[in-house]
Short mmCIF file of N, CA and C in Angstrom, two decimals:
data_model
loop_
_atom_site.label_atom_id
_atom_site.label_comp_id
_atom_site.label_asym_id
_atom_site.label_seq_id
_atom_site.Cartn_x
_atom_site.Cartn_y
_atom_site.Cartn_z
N UNK A 1 10.55 -11.88 -8.40
CA UNK A 1 10.61 -12.04 -6.96
C UNK A 1 9.20 -11.90 -6.39
N UNK A 2 8.82 -12.80 -5.52
CA UNK A 2 7.53 -12.77 -4.84
C UNK A 2 7.46 -11.54 -3.94
N UNK A 3 6.25 -10.95 -3.82
CA UNK A 3 6.11 -9.74 -3.01
C UNK A 3 6.49 -9.99 -1.55
N UNK A 4 6.35 -11.24 -1.08
CA UNK A 4 6.76 -11.55 0.28
C UNK A 4 8.27 -11.51 0.44
N UNK A 5 8.99 -11.70 -0.67
CA UNK A 5 10.45 -11.71 -0.62
C UNK A 5 11.05 -10.33 -0.85
N UNK A 6 10.27 -9.40 -1.37
CA UNK A 6 10.78 -8.07 -1.64
C UNK A 6 11.13 -7.34 -0.35
N UNK A 7 12.24 -6.62 -0.39
CA UNK A 7 12.64 -5.83 0.76
C UNK A 7 11.90 -4.50 0.75
N UNK A 8 11.61 -3.99 1.93
CA UNK A 8 10.95 -2.70 2.06
C UNK A 8 11.98 -1.61 1.82
N UNK A 9 11.59 -0.59 1.08
CA UNK A 9 12.44 0.58 0.85
C UNK A 9 12.12 1.61 1.92
N UNK A 10 13.10 1.93 2.75
CA UNK A 10 12.88 2.81 3.89
C UNK A 10 13.22 4.26 3.59
N UNK A 11 12.53 5.17 4.29
CA UNK A 11 12.90 6.57 4.34
C UNK A 11 13.55 6.80 5.71
N UNK A 12 14.14 7.97 5.90
CA UNK A 12 14.77 8.23 7.19
C UNK A 12 13.76 8.79 8.18
N UNK A 13 14.04 8.61 9.44
CA UNK A 13 13.21 9.19 10.49
C UNK A 13 13.19 10.71 10.36
N UNK A 14 14.33 11.29 9.98
CA UNK A 14 14.42 12.74 9.82
C UNK A 14 13.49 13.25 8.72
N UNK A 15 13.39 12.50 7.62
CA UNK A 15 12.47 12.89 6.54
C UNK A 15 11.03 12.89 7.04
N UNK A 16 10.66 11.87 7.80
CA UNK A 16 9.31 11.79 8.34
C UNK A 16 9.06 12.94 9.32
N UNK A 17 10.03 13.24 10.17
CA UNK A 17 9.86 14.31 11.15
C UNK A 17 9.73 15.67 10.48
N UNK A 18 10.47 15.90 9.41
CA UNK A 18 10.35 17.16 8.66
C UNK A 18 8.96 17.29 8.05
N UNK A 19 8.46 16.22 7.48
CA UNK A 19 7.12 16.26 6.88
C UNK A 19 6.07 16.52 7.95
N UNK A 20 6.21 15.88 9.10
CA UNK A 20 5.26 16.08 10.20
C UNK A 20 5.25 17.54 10.63
N UNK A 21 6.41 18.15 10.71
CA UNK A 21 6.52 19.54 11.16
C UNK A 21 5.99 20.53 10.14
N UNK A 22 6.12 20.23 8.86
CA UNK A 22 5.80 21.21 7.81
C UNK A 22 4.46 21.01 7.12
N UNK A 23 4.03 19.77 6.99
CA UNK A 23 2.84 19.45 6.18
C UNK A 23 1.57 19.69 6.98
N UNK A 24 0.73 20.59 6.51
CA UNK A 24 -0.52 20.92 7.20
C UNK A 24 -1.75 20.47 6.43
N UNK A 25 -1.57 19.79 5.30
CA UNK A 25 -2.70 19.40 4.47
C UNK A 25 -2.92 17.90 4.37
N UNK A 26 -1.89 17.13 4.61
CA UNK A 26 -1.96 15.69 4.40
C UNK A 26 -1.97 14.92 5.71
N UNK A 27 -2.61 13.78 5.67
CA UNK A 27 -2.53 12.82 6.75
C UNK A 27 -1.21 12.07 6.56
N UNK A 28 -0.42 11.96 7.61
CA UNK A 28 0.90 11.32 7.50
C UNK A 28 0.92 10.05 8.34
N UNK A 29 1.17 8.93 7.69
CA UNK A 29 1.34 7.65 8.37
C UNK A 29 2.83 7.37 8.41
N UNK A 30 3.35 7.04 9.59
CA UNK A 30 4.74 6.64 9.72
C UNK A 30 4.75 5.20 10.23
N UNK A 31 5.19 4.30 9.36
CA UNK A 31 5.27 2.89 9.71
C UNK A 31 6.69 2.55 10.12
N UNK A 32 6.83 1.93 11.27
CA UNK A 32 8.14 1.50 11.77
C UNK A 32 8.21 -0.01 11.71
N UNK A 33 9.32 -0.52 11.21
CA UNK A 33 9.49 -1.97 11.12
C UNK A 33 10.89 -2.32 10.64
N UNK A 34 11.08 -3.57 10.30
CA UNK A 34 12.37 -4.09 9.84
C UNK A 34 12.13 -5.10 8.72
N UNK A 35 13.15 -5.33 7.92
CA UNK A 35 13.03 -6.33 6.85
C UNK A 35 13.26 -7.74 7.35
N UNK A 36 13.98 -7.90 8.46
CA UNK A 36 14.36 -9.24 8.91
C UNK A 36 13.27 -9.98 9.67
N UNK A 37 12.19 -9.31 10.00
CA UNK A 37 11.08 -9.94 10.72
C UNK A 37 9.86 -9.94 9.79
N UNK A 38 9.42 -11.13 9.38
CA UNK A 38 8.35 -11.22 8.38
C UNK A 38 7.09 -10.43 8.75
N UNK A 39 6.54 -10.54 9.96
CA UNK A 39 5.32 -9.77 10.25
C UNK A 39 5.52 -8.26 10.13
N UNK A 40 6.67 -7.78 10.55
CA UNK A 40 6.96 -6.34 10.44
C UNK A 40 7.09 -5.93 8.98
N UNK A 41 7.80 -6.73 8.20
CA UNK A 41 7.99 -6.43 6.78
C UNK A 41 6.65 -6.46 6.04
N UNK A 42 5.84 -7.46 6.31
CA UNK A 42 4.54 -7.59 5.64
C UNK A 42 3.62 -6.44 6.02
N UNK A 43 3.66 -6.03 7.28
CA UNK A 43 2.86 -4.89 7.73
C UNK A 43 3.24 -3.63 6.97
N UNK A 44 4.53 -3.38 6.80
CA UNK A 44 4.99 -2.21 6.06
C UNK A 44 4.62 -2.30 4.58
N UNK A 45 4.72 -3.49 4.00
CA UNK A 45 4.33 -3.66 2.59
C UNK A 45 2.85 -3.34 2.42
N UNK A 46 2.02 -3.79 3.35
CA UNK A 46 0.58 -3.53 3.27
C UNK A 46 0.27 -2.05 3.48
N UNK A 47 0.98 -1.41 4.38
CA UNK A 47 0.78 0.03 4.60
C UNK A 47 1.14 0.80 3.33
N UNK A 48 2.23 0.44 2.69
CA UNK A 48 2.64 1.11 1.45
C UNK A 48 1.60 0.89 0.35
N UNK A 49 1.09 -0.33 0.25
CA UNK A 49 0.07 -0.63 -0.77
C UNK A 49 -1.20 0.17 -0.50
N UNK A 50 -1.57 0.34 0.77
CA UNK A 50 -2.73 1.14 1.13
C UNK A 50 -2.54 2.58 0.62
N UNK A 51 -1.36 3.12 0.79
CA UNK A 51 -1.08 4.48 0.35
C UNK A 51 -1.13 4.63 -1.16
N UNK A 52 -0.78 3.57 -1.87
CA UNK A 52 -0.80 3.64 -3.33
C UNK A 52 -2.20 3.46 -3.90
N UNK A 53 -3.11 2.96 -3.11
CA UNK A 53 -4.48 2.73 -3.54
C UNK A 53 -5.21 4.07 -3.64
N UNK A 54 -5.54 4.48 -4.82
CA UNK A 54 -6.18 5.80 -4.99
C UNK A 54 -7.53 5.88 -4.31
N UNK A 55 -8.22 4.76 -4.13
CA UNK A 55 -9.49 4.77 -3.44
C UNK A 55 -9.34 5.17 -1.98
N UNK A 56 -8.20 4.85 -1.38
CA UNK A 56 -8.00 5.21 0.02
C UNK A 56 -7.93 6.73 0.16
N UNK A 57 -7.45 7.42 -0.86
CA UNK A 57 -7.36 8.88 -0.81
C UNK A 57 -8.75 9.50 -0.83
N UNK A 58 -9.69 8.87 -1.53
CA UNK A 58 -11.04 9.40 -1.62
C UNK A 58 -11.75 9.35 -0.27
N UNK A 59 -11.36 8.41 0.59
CA UNK A 59 -11.97 8.31 1.90
C UNK A 59 -11.59 9.51 2.78
N UNK A 60 -10.49 10.14 2.46
CA UNK A 60 -10.01 11.29 3.23
C UNK A 60 -10.47 12.56 2.51
N UNK A 61 -11.77 12.72 2.34
CA UNK A 61 -12.29 13.77 1.47
C UNK A 61 -12.01 15.19 1.97
N UNK A 62 -11.67 15.37 3.24
CA UNK A 62 -11.35 16.70 3.73
C UNK A 62 -9.86 16.97 3.68
N UNK A 63 -9.11 16.01 3.24
CA UNK A 63 -7.66 16.13 3.18
C UNK A 63 -7.19 16.19 1.74
N UNK A 64 -6.07 16.83 1.54
CA UNK A 64 -5.49 16.87 0.21
C UNK A 64 -4.99 15.49 -0.18
N UNK A 65 -4.49 14.74 0.80
CA UNK A 65 -3.97 13.43 0.46
C UNK A 65 -3.40 12.70 1.66
N UNK A 66 -2.60 11.73 1.34
CA UNK A 66 -2.03 10.85 2.33
C UNK A 66 -0.56 10.68 2.01
N UNK A 67 0.29 10.80 3.02
CA UNK A 67 1.73 10.57 2.84
C UNK A 67 2.14 9.45 3.77
N UNK A 68 2.94 8.55 3.24
CA UNK A 68 3.39 7.41 4.03
C UNK A 68 4.92 7.38 4.06
N UNK A 69 5.45 7.21 5.25
CA UNK A 69 6.88 7.06 5.45
C UNK A 69 7.11 5.72 6.13
N UNK A 70 8.05 4.95 5.61
CA UNK A 70 8.43 3.67 6.21
C UNK A 70 9.82 3.84 6.80
N UNK A 71 9.94 3.61 8.09
CA UNK A 71 11.18 3.87 8.81
C UNK A 71 11.74 2.57 9.38
N UNK A 72 13.03 2.36 9.19
CA UNK A 72 13.72 1.17 9.67
C UNK A 72 14.01 1.31 11.16
N UNK A 73 13.41 0.45 11.96
CA UNK A 73 13.61 0.50 13.41
C UNK A 73 15.06 0.26 13.79
N UNK A 74 15.79 -0.52 13.00
CA UNK A 74 17.20 -0.77 13.30
C UNK A 74 18.04 0.50 13.23
N UNK A 75 17.60 1.48 12.45
CA UNK A 75 18.36 2.72 12.26
C UNK A 75 17.99 3.80 13.29
N UNK A 76 16.92 3.56 14.06
CA UNK A 76 16.49 4.57 15.04
C UNK A 76 16.08 3.89 16.35
N UNK A 77 16.96 3.04 16.86
CA UNK A 77 16.65 2.26 18.07
C UNK A 77 16.41 3.16 19.28
N UNK A 78 17.17 4.24 19.40
CA UNK A 78 16.99 5.13 20.54
C UNK A 78 15.61 5.78 20.51
N UNK A 79 15.20 6.27 19.33
CA UNK A 79 13.87 6.87 19.17
C UNK A 79 12.79 5.85 19.52
N UNK A 80 12.94 4.63 19.02
CA UNK A 80 11.95 3.58 19.29
C UNK A 80 11.86 3.31 20.79
N UNK A 81 13.00 3.19 21.44
CA UNK A 81 13.02 2.92 22.87
C UNK A 81 12.34 4.05 23.65
N UNK A 82 12.62 5.29 23.27
CA UNK A 82 12.04 6.44 23.97
C UNK A 82 10.53 6.54 23.76
N UNK A 83 10.03 5.93 22.68
CA UNK A 83 8.61 6.01 22.36
C UNK A 83 7.87 4.69 22.54
N UNK A 84 8.45 3.79 23.32
CA UNK A 84 7.78 2.55 23.68
C UNK A 84 7.65 1.53 22.57
N UNK A 85 8.49 1.62 21.55
CA UNK A 85 8.44 0.66 20.44
C UNK A 85 9.52 -0.40 20.63
N UNK A 86 9.18 -1.63 20.31
CA UNK A 86 10.14 -2.72 20.37
C UNK A 86 10.60 -3.00 18.94
N UNK A 87 11.91 -2.98 18.73
CA UNK A 87 12.45 -3.23 17.40
C UNK A 87 12.05 -4.63 16.96
N UNK A 88 11.45 -4.71 15.77
CA UNK A 88 10.97 -5.97 15.22
C UNK A 88 9.45 -6.10 15.30
N UNK A 89 8.83 -5.27 16.11
CA UNK A 89 7.37 -5.26 16.22
C UNK A 89 6.85 -4.08 15.40
N UNK A 90 6.05 -4.34 14.37
CA UNK A 90 5.59 -3.25 13.51
C UNK A 90 4.71 -2.27 14.27
N UNK A 91 4.93 -0.99 13.99
CA UNK A 91 4.19 0.07 14.65
C UNK A 91 3.83 1.13 13.62
N UNK A 92 2.63 1.66 13.71
CA UNK A 92 2.22 2.74 12.81
C UNK A 92 1.74 3.91 13.65
N UNK A 93 2.26 5.08 13.35
CA UNK A 93 1.79 6.30 14.01
C UNK A 93 1.21 7.22 12.94
N UNK A 94 0.17 7.94 13.30
CA UNK A 94 -0.54 8.80 12.36
C UNK A 94 -0.48 10.24 12.86
N UNK A 95 -0.19 11.16 11.94
CA UNK A 95 -0.07 12.57 12.28
C UNK A 95 -0.93 13.41 11.35
N UNK A 96 -1.46 14.52 11.89
CA UNK A 96 -2.16 15.51 11.09
C UNK A 96 -1.90 16.88 11.70
N UNK A 97 -1.50 17.80 10.85
CA UNK A 97 -1.16 19.16 11.28
C UNK A 97 -0.15 19.17 12.42
N UNK A 98 0.84 18.28 12.32
CA UNK A 98 1.94 18.25 13.28
C UNK A 98 1.63 17.55 14.59
N UNK A 99 0.43 17.03 14.74
CA UNK A 99 0.04 16.37 15.99
C UNK A 99 -0.20 14.89 15.77
N UNK A 100 0.27 14.09 16.74
CA UNK A 100 0.06 12.66 16.65
C UNK A 100 -1.38 12.32 16.95
N UNK A 101 -1.97 11.51 16.07
CA UNK A 101 -3.36 11.11 16.20
C UNK A 101 -3.50 9.72 16.82
N UNK A 102 -2.45 8.90 16.68
CA UNK A 102 -2.48 7.55 17.27
C UNK A 102 -1.11 7.16 17.74
#
């Protein structure tokens, strides 16, 4: 299967929120998107690939590492609406020490 055809494997919003609340050493990227919209799916695939790239971890030399969560916007529409996200439009939020950086 071509990488463009592969479906994104999602984590839950709750898993991401728990990591944000507890993790004080890692930079946490939370990517929101859907599989049915190609730009959103491709954005999430690229974010996941960035996290797997060991060279990207070296750039964060003051951090222990990088954690990435991919969240399905279809499963958390209320959260997306409350935070100004449009379902189908890829969005990435970054957290460190429990605080949103972007």
